[in-house]
């Protein structure tokens, strides 16, 4: 069974915001998209920018370094042709009471 | 730069400063297993090898040996700069500025605001000599001058190209004005990272408005759509517009790196070599290591009779450790005209060179003395 780690609380991450968290050796980017929480690999595949610190527009986060964009619900690049390629891993998220929890 | 009749002769040119960029933050070890170093020792040894090959500036990114990816750990940067300082004490250590640092402990949430994590670079201890500072937000489509064959297999697909094509570097005044202040306080020289001529214009305005005082060194990172491309006349324009007292390195992507390096070596400018922006030799499909690329630049310089800088010369040329304390001093050192005194008309020069000193002879409408007056 997936092991979940508490990364933040609902009140600390309001809608439209993201955060960078570390679970063990894994950097995770966690976002609140209109009240629904999502988590993806926190390290940008371009040059390692922290995606959790990027600006969120709707469900798209923009890496704070060179602006690569990812849909935080799928981990893929918005508008990209179908077929895989560069994407961020998506992690499972659950909310228990006030706690936002992620499984990596 | 203003070129006089003797500027292209190698004995009159500054020795060539080659920046090594061997750490390739965009790549994973599998993309070039024989030249992407993962262990601390290997990353340090690569600096030594680049120095021995002729590079005197080291452009640094730190790779986490545990993950094989670029490190997000502030302490690892401190430790690695320390190791590099010991291994290549004379080399100019230049840290790449596009880094954000991860929260320090498990489960701890980082919600830094704005540019806080980038500013942390100015607190690295031991201090690097330079930190690159991007100036001017710009589109940066790094696929624009490449084809799929230029990319490692892992990335050579349309989806990855799409993601790379839609990048834009964030470098607004909100970032660079504060960052320059902090660098000055820390005694670290900024190394301006510009994409095009408009970045250079911003740097000049920063100086004219008193927001930056000090030597001006930097690099033009070209070849991403939205930045300067690979039209040599645009490269020439950059060379023409850079101030006389500034020092610039020119860098582009993949195999365009070699014609650019050849031009810049000939023109008395400076070059960068390494797998950060190119994986290839001049022949399509033939890999070259960072050290081999540096050796190639050294050979090109040798053919043109241009000496390659020693580390001491590189430090002197880039005025490391020098700082200026006024706008006037900075403009004068750069060979830029002073700011316009209130009410002064015409193109501004320094007072003793204005040519406006009253002539002993009457002048005609073209400015020449009238016949019979001398
Ligand atoms: S590090 Fe994310 S876009 Fe460059």
CSV table of C-alpha atoms and ligand atoms in Angstrom, one decimal:
chain,number,residue,atom,x,y,z
A,1,UNK,CA,0.0,0.0,0.0
A,2,UNK,CA,1.2,3.5,-0.9
A,3,UNK,CA,2.9,5.3,2.0
A,4,UNK,CA,1.7,8.9,2.4
A,5,UNK,CA,3.7,11.7,4.0
A,6,UNK,CA,2.1,14.9,5.3
A,7,UNK,CA,3.6,17.8,3.3
A,8,UNK,CA,1.4,20.7,4.4
A,9,UNK,CA,-2.0,21.7,5.6
A,10,UNK,CA,-5.0,22.9,3.6
A,11,UNK,CA,-4.9,26.4,5.0
A,12,UNK,CA,-1.2,26.9,4.3
A,13,UNK,CA,-1.6,26.2,0.6
A,14,UNK,CA,-4.5,28.3,-0.7
A,15,UNK,CA,-6.0,27.8,-4.2
A,16,UNK,CA,-3.6,29.0,-7.0
A,17,UNK,CA,-0.5,28.4,-5.0
A,18,UNK,CA,2.2,25.8,-5.1
A,19,UNK,CA,5.0,24.7,-2.8
A,20,UNK,CA,8.2,22.7,-2.9
A,21,UNK,CA,8.6,19.9,-0.4
A,22,UNK,CA,11.1,17.2,0.1
A,23,UNK,CA,10.1,13.6,1.0
A,24,UNK,CA,13.2,11.6,1.7
A,25,UNK,CA,15.5,12.3,-1.2
A,26,UNK,CA,12.6,13.3,-3.5
A,27,UNK,CA,11.7,16.9,-4.3
A,28,UNK,CA,8.0,17.2,-4.8
A,29,UNK,CA,6.0,20.1,-6.2
A,30,UNK,CA,2.5,20.3,-4.6
A,31,UNK,CA,-0.3,22.6,-5.9
A,32,UNK,CA,-3.8,23.7,-5.0
A,33,UNK,CA,-5.8,24.0,-8.2
A,34,UNK,CA,-9.2,25.5,-7.2
A,35,UNK,CA,-9.3,23.5,-4.0
A,36,UNK,CA,-8.0,20.2,-5.5
A,37,UNK,CA,-4.4,19.3,-4.5
A,38,UNK,CA,-1.9,17.8,-7.0
A,39,UNK,CA,1.7,16.8,-6.8
A,40,UNK,CA,4.4,16.2,-9.4
A,41,UNK,CA,8.1,15.7,-9.5
A,42,UNK,CA,9.5,18.9,-8.1
A,43,UNK,CA,12.6,19.1,-10.2
A,44,UNK,CA,12.3,20.6,-13.7
A,45,UNK,CA,13.6,18.3,-16.3
A,46,UNK,CA,15.3,21.2,-18.1
A,47,UNK,CA,17.9,22.2,-15.6
A,48,UNK,CA,16.5,21.4,-12.3
A,49,UNK,CA,14.4,24.4,-11.3
A,50,UNK,CA,12.1,23.9,-8.4
A,51,UNK,CA,8.6,23.6,-10.0
A,52,UNK,CA,6.8,24.1,-6.7
A,53,UNK,CA,8.1,27.7,-6.6
A,54,UNK,CA,6.8,28.4,-10.1
A,55,UNK,CA,3.8,30.5,-10.9
A,56,UNK,CA,0.5,28.6,-11.3
A,57,UNK,CA,-2.0,29.7,-13.9
A,58,UNK,CA,-5.1,27.4,-13.8
A,59,UNK,CA,-3.5,24.0,-13.8
A,60,UNK,CA,-0.3,25.0,-15.5
A,61,UNK,CA,2.9,25.8,-13.6
A,62,UNK,CA,5.7,27.7,-15.1
A,63,UNK,CA,9.3,26.8,-14.0
A,64,UNK,CA,10.7,29.8,-12.2
A,65,UNK,CA,14.0,29.5,-14.0
A,66,UNK,CA,13.5,29.3,-17.8
A,67,UNK,CA,9.7,29.1,-17.9
A,68,UNK,CA,9.1,25.5,-19.0
A,69,UNK,CA,5.4,24.7,-18.4
A,70,UNK,CA,3.7,21.7,-17.0
A,71,UNK,CA,0.1,20.7,-16.5
A,72,UNK,CA,0.2,19.8,-12.8
A,73,UNK,CA,-2.7,17.3,-13.2
A,74,UNK,CA,-0.9,15.2,-15.9
A,75,UNK,CA,2.8,16.2,-15.6
A,76,UNK,CA,2.9,16.9,-19.3
A,77,UNK,CA,3.7,20.0,-21.3
A,78,UNK,CA,0.4,21.8,-22.2
A,79,UNK,CA,-0.3,21.8,-25.9
A,80,UNK,CA,2.4,19.2,-26.7
A,81,UNK,CA,1.7,16.7,-29.5
A,82,UNK,CA,0.4,13.3,-28.1
A,83,UNK,CA,2.9,10.5,-27.5
A,84,UNK,CA,4.8,10.9,-24.3
A,85,UNK,CA,8.2,12.4,-24.3
A,86,UNK,CA,9.3,14.9,-21.6
A,87,UNK,CA,7.0,14.8,-18.6
A,88,UNK,CA,7.1,15.0,-14.8
A,89,UNK,CA,6.1,12.1,-12.7
A,90,UNK,CA,2.7,12.6,-11.0
A,91,UNK,CA,2.3,11.6,-7.4
A,92,UNK,CA,-0.8,10.5,-5.5
A,93,UNK,CA,-2.2,13.1,-3.1
A,94,UNK,CA,-4.9,12.7,-0.4
A,95,UNK,CA,-6.3,15.2,2.1
A,96,UNK,CA,-7.0,13.9,5.6
A,97,UNK,CA,-8.7,16.4,7.8
A,98,UNK,CA,-6.5,19.4,7.3
A,99,UNK,CA,-3.4,17.5,6.2
A,100,UNK,CA,-2.3,17.3,2.6
A,101,UNK,CA,-0.4,14.1,2.1
A,102,UNK,CA,1.7,12.8,-0.8
A,103,UNK,CA,2.9,9.4,-1.7
A,104,UNK,CA,6.2,9.2,-3.7
B,1,UNK,CA,34.0,47.8,-29.5
B,2,UNK,CA,35.7,50.3,-31.7
B,3,UNK,CA,38.1,48.7,-34.1
B,4,UNK,CA,41.2,50.6,-35.1
B,5,UNK,CA,43.5,49.6,-37.9
B,6,UNK,CA,45.5,47.4,-35.6
B,7,UNK,CA,42.8,45.8,-33.6
B,8,UNK,CA,42.7,42.5,-35.4
B,9,UNK,CA,46.4,41.8,-35.1
B,10,UNK,CA,47.0,39.1,-32.5
B,11,UNK,CA,49.8,41.0,-30.7
B,12,UNK,CA,47.3,43.7,-29.9
B,13,UNK,CA,44.5,41.5,-28.7
B,14,UNK,CA,43.8,40.5,-25.2
B,15,UNK,CA,44.7,36.8,-24.7
B,16,UNK,CA,41.7,34.6,-25.3
B,17,UNK,CA,39.7,33.7,-22.2
B,18,UNK,CA,38.1,30.3,-22.6
B,19,UNK,CA,35.2,29.5,-20.3
B,20,UNK,CA,34.7,25.8,-19.7
B,21,UNK,CA,31.1,24.7,-19.3
B,22,UNK,CA,31.5,20.9,-18.7
B,23,UNK,CA,28.7,20.1,-16.3
B,24,UNK,CA,25.7,20.0,-18.7
B,25,UNK,CA,22.8,20.6,-16.3
B,26,UNK,CA,20.3,19.9,-19.1
B,27,UNK,CA,21.6,16.3,-19.6
B,28,UNK,CA,21.4,13.2,-17.5
B,29,UNK,CA,24.4,10.9,-17.2
B,30,UNK,CA,22.8,8.5,-19.7
B,31,UNK,CA,22.9,11.2,-22.3
B,32,UNK,CA,26.7,11.2,-22.4
B,33,UNK,CA,27.9,8.5,-20.0
B,34,UNK,CA,31.6,9.0,-20.8
B,35,UNK,CA,31.6,12.8,-20.3
B,36,UNK,CA,29.0,13.5,-17.6
B,37,UNK,CA,30.5,13.3,-14.2
B,38,UNK,CA,28.5,12.2,-11.3
B,39,UNK,CA,30.8,11.6,-8.3
B,40,UNK,CA,32.3,14.6,-6.5
B,41,UNK,CA,35.8,13.4,-7.4
B,42,UNK,CA,34.9,13.2,-11.1
B,43,UNK,CA,33.3,16.6,-11.1
B,44,UNK,CA,36.4,18.1,-9.6
B,45,UNK,CA,38.7,16.2,-11.9
B,46,UNK,CA,36.8,17.6,-14.9
B,47,UNK,CA,37.7,21.1,-13.7
B,48,UNK,CA,41.3,20.2,-13.5
B,49,UNK,CA,41.2,18.6,-17.0
B,50,UNK,CA,39.5,21.7,-18.4
B,51,UNK,CA,42.1,24.0,-16.8
B,52,UNK,CA,45.0,21.9,-18.1
B,53,UNK,CA,43.4,22.0,-21.6
B,54,UNK,CA,43.4,25.8,-21.6
B,55,UNK,CA,40.2,27.0,-19.9
B,56,UNK,CA,40.6,29.7,-17.2
B,57,UNK,CA,37.0,30.2,-16.2
B,58,UNK,CA,34.9,27.4,-14.9
B,59,UNK,CA,31.1,27.7,-15.4
B,60,UNK,CA,29.7,25.6,-12.5
B,61,UNK,CA,26.6,23.6,-12.0
B,62,UNK,CA,26.6,21.0,-9.3
B,63,UNK,CA,25.3,17.5,-9.9
B,64,UNK,CA,24.1,15.5,-6.9
B,65,UNK,CA,25.9,12.1,-7.0
B,66,UNK,CA,22.9,10.5,-5.3
B,67,UNK,CA,20.4,11.3,-8.0
B,68,UNK,CA,22.6,12.1,-11.0
B,69,UNK,CA,20.6,15.3,-11.4
B,70,UNK,CA,21.5,18.9,-10.7
B,71,UNK,CA,21.7,19.5,-7.0
B,72,UNK,CA,19.1,21.5,-5.2
B,73,UNK,CA,21.0,21.4,-2.0
B,74,UNK,CA,22.6,24.7,-0.9
B,75,UNK,CA,25.2,22.9,1.3
B,76,UNK,CA,26.3,20.8,-1.6
B,77,UNK,CA,27.1,24.0,-3.5
B,78,UNK,CA,29.2,25.3,-0.6
B,79,UNK,CA,31.1,22.0,-0.4
B,80,UNK,CA,31.7,21.7,-4.1
B,81,UNK,CA,32.9,25.3,-4.5
B,82,UNK,CA,35.3,24.5,-1.7
B,83,UNK,CA,36.6,21.4,-3.4
B,84,UNK,CA,37.0,23.2,-6.7
B,85,UNK,CA,38.8,26.1,-5.1
B,86,UNK,CA,41.3,23.6,-3.7
B,87,UNK,CA,41.7,21.7,-7.0
B,88,UNK,CA,41.9,24.7,-9.4
B,89,UNK,CA,42.9,27.6,-7.1
B,90,UNK,CA,43.7,29.9,-10.0
B,91,UNK,CA,40.7,29.3,-12.1
B,92,UNK,CA,37.9,31.9,-12.1
B,93,UNK,CA,34.9,30.1,-10.5
B,94,UNK,CA,31.7,31.2,-12.1
B,95,UNK,CA,28.4,29.8,-10.8
B,96,UNK,CA,25.4,29.5,-13.2
B,97,UNK,CA,22.7,31.7,-11.8
B,98,UNK,CA,19.5,29.8,-12.6
B,99,UNK,CA,19.3,27.7,-9.5
B,100,UNK,CA,16.7,27.4,-6.8
B,101,UNK,CA,17.4,25.6,-3.6
B,102,UNK,CA,15.2,22.9,-2.0
B,103,UNK,CA,13.8,23.0,1.5
B,104,UNK,CA,16.4,21.6,3.9
B,105,UNK,CA,14.5,18.9,5.7
B,106,UNK,CA,12.0,16.1,5.1
B,107,UNK,CA,8.4,17.3,4.7
B,108,UNK,CA,9.4,20.9,5.2
B,109,UNK,CA,7.5,23.2,2.9
B,110,UNK,CA,9.2,25.9,1.0
B,111,UNK,CA,7.0,28.7,-0.3
B,112,UNK,CA,9.7,31.3,-0.9
B,113,UNK,CA,8.4,34.4,-2.5
B,114,UNK,CA,9.7,35.9,-5.7
B,115,UNK,CA,13.4,35.6,-6.1
B,116,UNK,CA,14.4,34.5,-2.7
B,117,UNK,CA,16.0,31.2,-3.7
B,118,UNK,CA,17.9,32.8,-6.5
B,119,UNK,CA,19.3,35.4,-4.2
B,120,UNK,CA,20.6,32.6,-1.9
B,121,UNK,CA,23.3,32.1,-4.5
B,122,UNK,CA,25.0,35.3,-3.3
B,123,UNK,CA,25.5,33.6,0.1
B,124,UNK,CA,27.5,30.6,-1.1
B,125,UNK,CA,30.5,30.1,1.1
B,126,UNK,CA,33.3,29.9,0.0
B,127,UNK,CA,32.5,32.6,-2.4
B,128,UNK,CA,32.8,32.0,-6.1
B,129,UNK,CA,34.5,34.7,-8.2
B,130,UNK,CA,31.5,35.3,-10.4
B,131,UNK,CA,27.8,34.5,-10.6
B,132,UNK,CA,25.9,34.8,-13.8
B,133,UNK,CA,23.0,37.3,-13.8
B,134,UNK,CA,20.3,37.1,-16.4
B,135,UNK,CA,19.0,40.6,-17.4
B,136,UNK,CA,15.8,40.9,-19.4
B,137,UNK,CA,13.0,38.4,-19.6
B,138,UNK,CA,13.0,36.8,-23.0
B,139,UNK,CA,11.5,33.9,-25.0
B,140,UNK,CA,14.1,31.1,-25.1
B,141,UNK,CA,13.1,28.4,-27.6
B,142,UNK,CA,16.2,26.3,-27.5
B,143,UNK,CA,15.0,24.1,-30.3
B,144,UNK,CA,15.1,26.8,-32.8
B,145,UNK,CA,18.4,26.2,-34.4
B,146,UNK,CA,18.6,22.5,-33.9
B,147,UNK,CA,17.2,19.4,-35.4
B,148,UNK,CA,16.2,16.2,-33.6
B,149,UNK,CA,19.6,14.7,-34.5
B,150,UNK,CA,21.3,17.3,-32.3
B,151,UNK,CA,19.6,16.0,-29.2
B,152,UNK,CA,20.4,12.9,-27.1
B,153,UNK,CA,18.0,9.9,-27.8
B,154,UNK,CA,16.1,10.5,-24.5
B,155,UNK,CA,15.0,14.0,-25.8
B,156,UNK,CA,14.8,13.5,-29.5
B,157,UNK,CA,11.1,13.5,-29.8
B,158,UNK,CA,8.4,16.1,-30.7
B,159,UNK,CA,6.9,16.3,-27.3
B,160,UNK,CA,10.2,17.2,-25.6
B,161,UNK,CA,11.0,19.7,-28.4
B,162,UNK,CA,7.6,21.3,-27.7
B,163,UNK,CA,8.3,21.7,-24.0
B,164,UNK,CA,11.7,23.2,-24.8
B,165,UNK,CA,10.3,25.5,-27.5
B,166,UNK,CA,7.9,27.2,-25.0
B,167,UNK,CA,10.5,28.4,-22.5
B,168,UNK,CA,11.0,32.0,-21.5
B,169,UNK,CA,13.8,33.2,-19.1
B,170,UNK,CA,12.5,35.2,-16.2
B,171,UNK,CA,14.8,38.1,-15.4
B,172,UNK,CA,12.8,41.2,-14.5
B,173,UNK,CA,14.1,44.4,-12.8
B,174,UNK,CA,12.6,43.0,-9.6
B,175,UNK,CA,15.2,40.3,-9.7
B,176,UNK,CA,18.4,41.8,-11.2
B,177,UNK,CA,18.5,45.1,-9.4
B,178,UNK,CA,18.3,43.4,-6.0
B,179,UNK,CA,20.6,40.6,-7.1
B,180,UNK,CA,23.3,43.0,-8.3
B,181,UNK,CA,23.1,44.8,-4.9
B,182,UNK,CA,23.6,41.6,-3.0
B,183,UNK,CA,26.5,40.5,-5.2
B,184,UNK,CA,28.3,43.8,-4.6
B,185,UNK,CA,27.8,43.4,-0.9
B,186,UNK,CA,29.1,39.8,-1.1
B,187,UNK,CA,32.1,40.9,-3.1
B,188,UNK,CA,31.2,38.6,-6.0
B,189,UNK,CA,31.5,39.9,-9.6
B,190,UNK,CA,28.3,39.7,-11.6
B,191,UNK,CA,28.7,38.0,-15.0
B,192,UNK,CA,25.9,39.4,-17.1
B,193,UNK,CA,24.0,36.7,-19.0
B,194,UNK,CA,22.3,38.3,-22.0
B,195,UNK,CA,20.3,37.0,-24.8
B,196,UNK,CA,20.4,39.9,-27.2
B,197,UNK,CA,21.3,43.6,-27.7
B,198,UNK,CA,18.3,44.7,-25.6
B,199,UNK,CA,19.8,43.0,-22.6
B,200,UNK,CA,23.0,45.1,-23.1
B,201,UNK,CA,20.9,48.2,-23.4
B,202,UNK,CA,19.4,47.4,-20.0
B,203,UNK,CA,22.9,47.0,-18.5
B,204,UNK,CA,23.9,50.4,-19.8
B,205,UNK,CA,20.7,51.9,-18.2
B,206,UNK,CA,21.5,50.3,-14.9
B,207,UNK,CA,24.9,52.0,-15.0
B,208,UNK,CA,23.6,55.4,-16.1
B,209,UNK,CA,20.9,55.3,-13.3
B,210,UNK,CA,23.4,54.3,-10.7
B,211,UNK,CA,21.9,50.9,-10.1
B,212,UNK,CA,25.2,49.1,-11.1
B,213,UNK,CA,28.7,50.3,-10.6
B,214,UNK,CA,31.6,48.1,-11.4
B,215,UNK,CA,33.4,46.2,-14.3
B,216,UNK,CA,31.1,44.8,-17.0
B,217,UNK,CA,31.8,41.3,-18.0
B,218,UNK,CA,29.4,38.7,-19.3
B,219,UNK,CA,28.3,36.4,-22.0
B,220,UNK,CA,25.8,36.4,-24.8
B,221,UNK,CA,23.8,33.2,-24.8
B,222,UNK,CA,22.5,32.9,-28.4
B,223,UNK,CA,20.6,30.5,-30.5
B,224,UNK,CA,17.4,30.2,-28.6
B,225,UNK,CA,14.4,31.7,-30.5
B,226,UNK,CA,13.7,35.0,-28.9
B,227,UNK,CA,17.4,35.6,-28.2
B,228,UNK,CA,20.0,36.5,-30.8
B,229,UNK,CA,20.2,33.7,-33.4
B,230,UNK,CA,23.0,32.6,-35.6
B,231,UNK,CA,23.1,35.3,-38.2
B,232,UNK,CA,26.7,36.5,-38.1
B,233,UNK,CA,25.7,40.1,-38.8
B,234,UNK,CA,23.8,40.0,-35.5
B,235,UNK,CA,26.8,38.7,-33.8
B,236,UNK,CA,28.9,41.4,-35.4
B,237,UNK,CA,26.4,44.0,-34.1
B,238,UNK,CA,26.8,42.7,-30.6
B,239,UNK,CA,30.5,43.0,-30.9
B,240,UNK,CA,30.1,46.6,-32.3
B,241,UNK,CA,27.7,47.7,-29.5
B,242,UNK,CA,29.6,46.3,-26.5
B,243,UNK,CA,31.5,49.0,-24.6
B,244,UNK,CA,35.2,49.3,-25.2
B,245,UNK,CA,36.1,48.6,-21.6
B,246,UNK,CA,33.8,45.5,-21.2
B,247,UNK,CA,34.7,41.9,-21.7
B,248,UNK,CA,32.3,39.4,-23.5
B,249,UNK,CA,32.1,35.7,-24.2
B,250,UNK,CA,29.9,34.5,-27.0
B,251,UNK,CA,28.1,31.2,-26.8
B,252,UNK,CA,25.5,29.4,-29.0
B,253,UNK,CA,24.2,25.9,-29.3
B,254,UNK,CA,25.4,22.7,-30.9
B,255,UNK,CA,27.6,22.8,-33.9
B,256,UNK,CA,27.0,26.5,-34.5
B,257,UNK,CA,29.5,26.8,-31.6
B,258,UNK,CA,32.5,26.4,-33.8
B,259,UNK,CA,31.9,29.1,-36.5
B,260,UNK,CA,31.0,31.4,-33.6
B,261,UNK,CA,34.1,30.6,-31.7
B,262,UNK,CA,36.3,31.1,-34.8
B,263,UNK,CA,34.8,34.5,-35.5
B,264,UNK,CA,35.1,35.6,-31.9
B,265,UNK,CA,38.7,34.4,-31.6
B,266,UNK,CA,39.5,36.4,-34.7
B,267,UNK,CA,37.7,39.5,-33.4
B,268,UNK,CA,39.5,39.6,-30.1
B,269,UNK,CA,36.5,38.4,-28.1
B,270,UNK,CA,36.2,35.4,-25.8
B,271,UNK,CA,34.7,31.9,-26.1
B,272,UNK,CA,33.0,29.2,-24.1
B,273,UNK,CA,33.3,25.5,-24.7
B,274,UNK,CA,31.7,22.4,-23.2
B,275,UNK,CA,28.9,20.0,-23.3
B,276,UNK,CA,26.5,22.4,-21.6
B,277,UNK,CA,25.5,23.7,-25.0
B,278,UNK,CA,27.0,21.3,-27.5
B,279,UNK,CA,27.6,17.6,-27.6
B,280,UNK,CA,29.3,17.4,-31.0
B,281,UNK,CA,32.3,17.9,-33.1
B,282,UNK,CA,32.0,19.8,-36.4
B,283,UNK,CA,31.0,16.5,-38.1
B,284,UNK,CA,27.3,15.5,-37.6
B,285,UNK,CA,27.0,12.6,-35.2
B,286,UNK,CA,30.6,12.7,-33.9
B,287,UNK,CA,30.7,13.3,-30.2
B,288,UNK,CA,33.4,15.5,-28.5
B,289,UNK,CA,34.1,15.9,-24.8
B,290,UNK,CA,34.3,19.2,-23.1
B,291,UNK,CA,38.1,18.9,-22.9
B,292,UNK,CA,38.3,18.2,-26.6
B,293,UNK,CA,36.2,21.3,-27.3
B,294,UNK,CA,38.5,23.4,-25.3
B,295,UNK,CA,41.5,22.0,-27.1
B,296,UNK,CA,39.9,22.9,-30.4
B,297,UNK,CA,39.5,26.5,-29.3
B,298,UNK,CA,43.1,26.5,-28.2
B,299,UNK,CA,44.1,25.2,-31.7
B,300,UNK,CA,42.0,27.8,-33.5
B,301,UNK,CA,43.6,30.6,-31.4
B,302,UNK,CA,47.1,29.2,-32.1
B,303,UNK,CA,46.4,29.2,-35.9
B,304,UNK,CA,45.5,32.9,-35.6
B,305,UNK,CA,48.5,33.7,-33.4
B,306,UNK,CA,46.2,34.7,-30.5
B,307,UNK,CA,47.6,33.7,-27.1
B,308,UNK,CA,45.4,31.9,-24.7
B,309,UNK,CA,45.0,33.7,-21.3
B,310,UNK,CA,46.6,32.3,-18.2
B,311,UNK,CA,44.4,32.4,-15.1
B,312,UNK,CA,46.2,35.4,-13.8
B,313,UNK,CA,45.7,37.2,-17.1
B,314,UNK,CA,42.0,36.3,-17.2
B,315,UNK,CA,41.5,37.7,-13.7
B,316,UNK,CA,43.3,40.9,-14.7
B,317,UNK,CA,41.4,41.3,-18.0
B,318,UNK,CA,38.0,40.8,-16.2
B,319,UNK,CA,39.1,43.1,-13.4
B,320,UNK,CA,38.3,40.6,-10.7
B,321,UNK,CA,38.4,42.3,-7.3
B,322,UNK,CA,38.0,45.7,-8.8
B,323,UNK,CA,34.9,47.8,-8.0
B,324,UNK,CA,33.8,51.3,-8.9
B,325,UNK,CA,31.9,53.6,-6.6
B,326,UNK,CA,30.2,56.0,-9.0
B,327,UNK,CA,28.3,56.2,-12.2
B,328,UNK,CA,31.0,58.5,-13.7
B,329,UNK,CA,33.8,56.1,-12.8
B,330,UNK,CA,32.0,53.1,-14.3
B,331,UNK,CA,31.1,55.0,-17.5
B,332,UNK,CA,34.7,56.2,-17.9
B,333,UNK,CA,36.2,52.8,-17.4
B,334,UNK,CA,33.9,51.3,-20.0
B,335,UNK,CA,34.6,54.0,-22.5
B,336,UNK,CA,31.0,55.2,-22.5
B,337,UNK,CA,30.1,58.8,-22.8
B,338,UNK,CA,29.1,60.5,-19.5
B,339,UNK,CA,25.5,61.2,-18.6
B,340,UNK,CA,24.1,64.3,-20.2
B,341,UNK,CA,24.7,67.4,-18.1
B,342,UNK,CA,21.5,69.3,-17.7
B,343,UNK,CA,20.8,71.5,-20.7
B,344,UNK,CA,23.7,70.2,-22.8
B,345,UNK,CA,22.9,69.6,-26.5
B,346,UNK,CA,24.6,67.3,-29.0
B,347,UNK,CA,26.4,64.0,-28.6
B,348,UNK,CA,28.1,63.9,-25.2
B,349,UNK,CA,31.8,63.3,-24.8
B,350,UNK,CA,34.3,64.0,-22.0
B,351,UNK,CA,35.0,67.7,-21.6
B,352,UNK,CA,38.5,67.7,-22.8
B,353,UNK,CA,37.6,65.8,-26.0
B,354,UNK,CA,34.4,67.6,-26.9
B,355,UNK,CA,35.9,69.4,-29.9
B,356,UNK,CA,33.9,72.3,-28.8
B,357,UNK,CA,36.9,74.2,-27.5
B,358,UNK,CA,36.9,77.5,-29.3
B,359,UNK,CA,39.0,77.3,-32.4
B,360,UNK,CA,41.9,79.7,-32.9
B,361,UNK,CA,40.7,80.1,-36.5
B,362,UNK,CA,37.3,80.8,-38.0
B,363,UNK,CA,35.7,77.7,-39.2
B,364,UNK,CA,33.5,77.2,-42.3
B,365,UNK,CA,30.1,75.5,-42.2
B,366,UNK,CA,31.8,72.1,-42.4
B,367,UNK,CA,33.9,72.8,-39.3
B,368,UNK,CA,37.2,73.1,-41.2
B,369,UNK,CA,39.3,76.3,-40.9
B,370,UNK,CA,38.6,78.8,-43.6
B,371,UNK,CA,41.2,79.1,-46.4
B,372,UNK,CA,43.6,81.9,-45.6
B,373,UNK,CA,42.9,81.7,-41.9
B,374,UNK,CA,45.9,79.5,-41.1
C,1,LIG,S1,15.2,24.8,-15.1
C,1,LIG,FE1,13.1,24.7,-15.5
C,1,LIG,S2,12.9,25.7,-17.4
C,1,LIG,FE2,15.1,25.7,-17.0
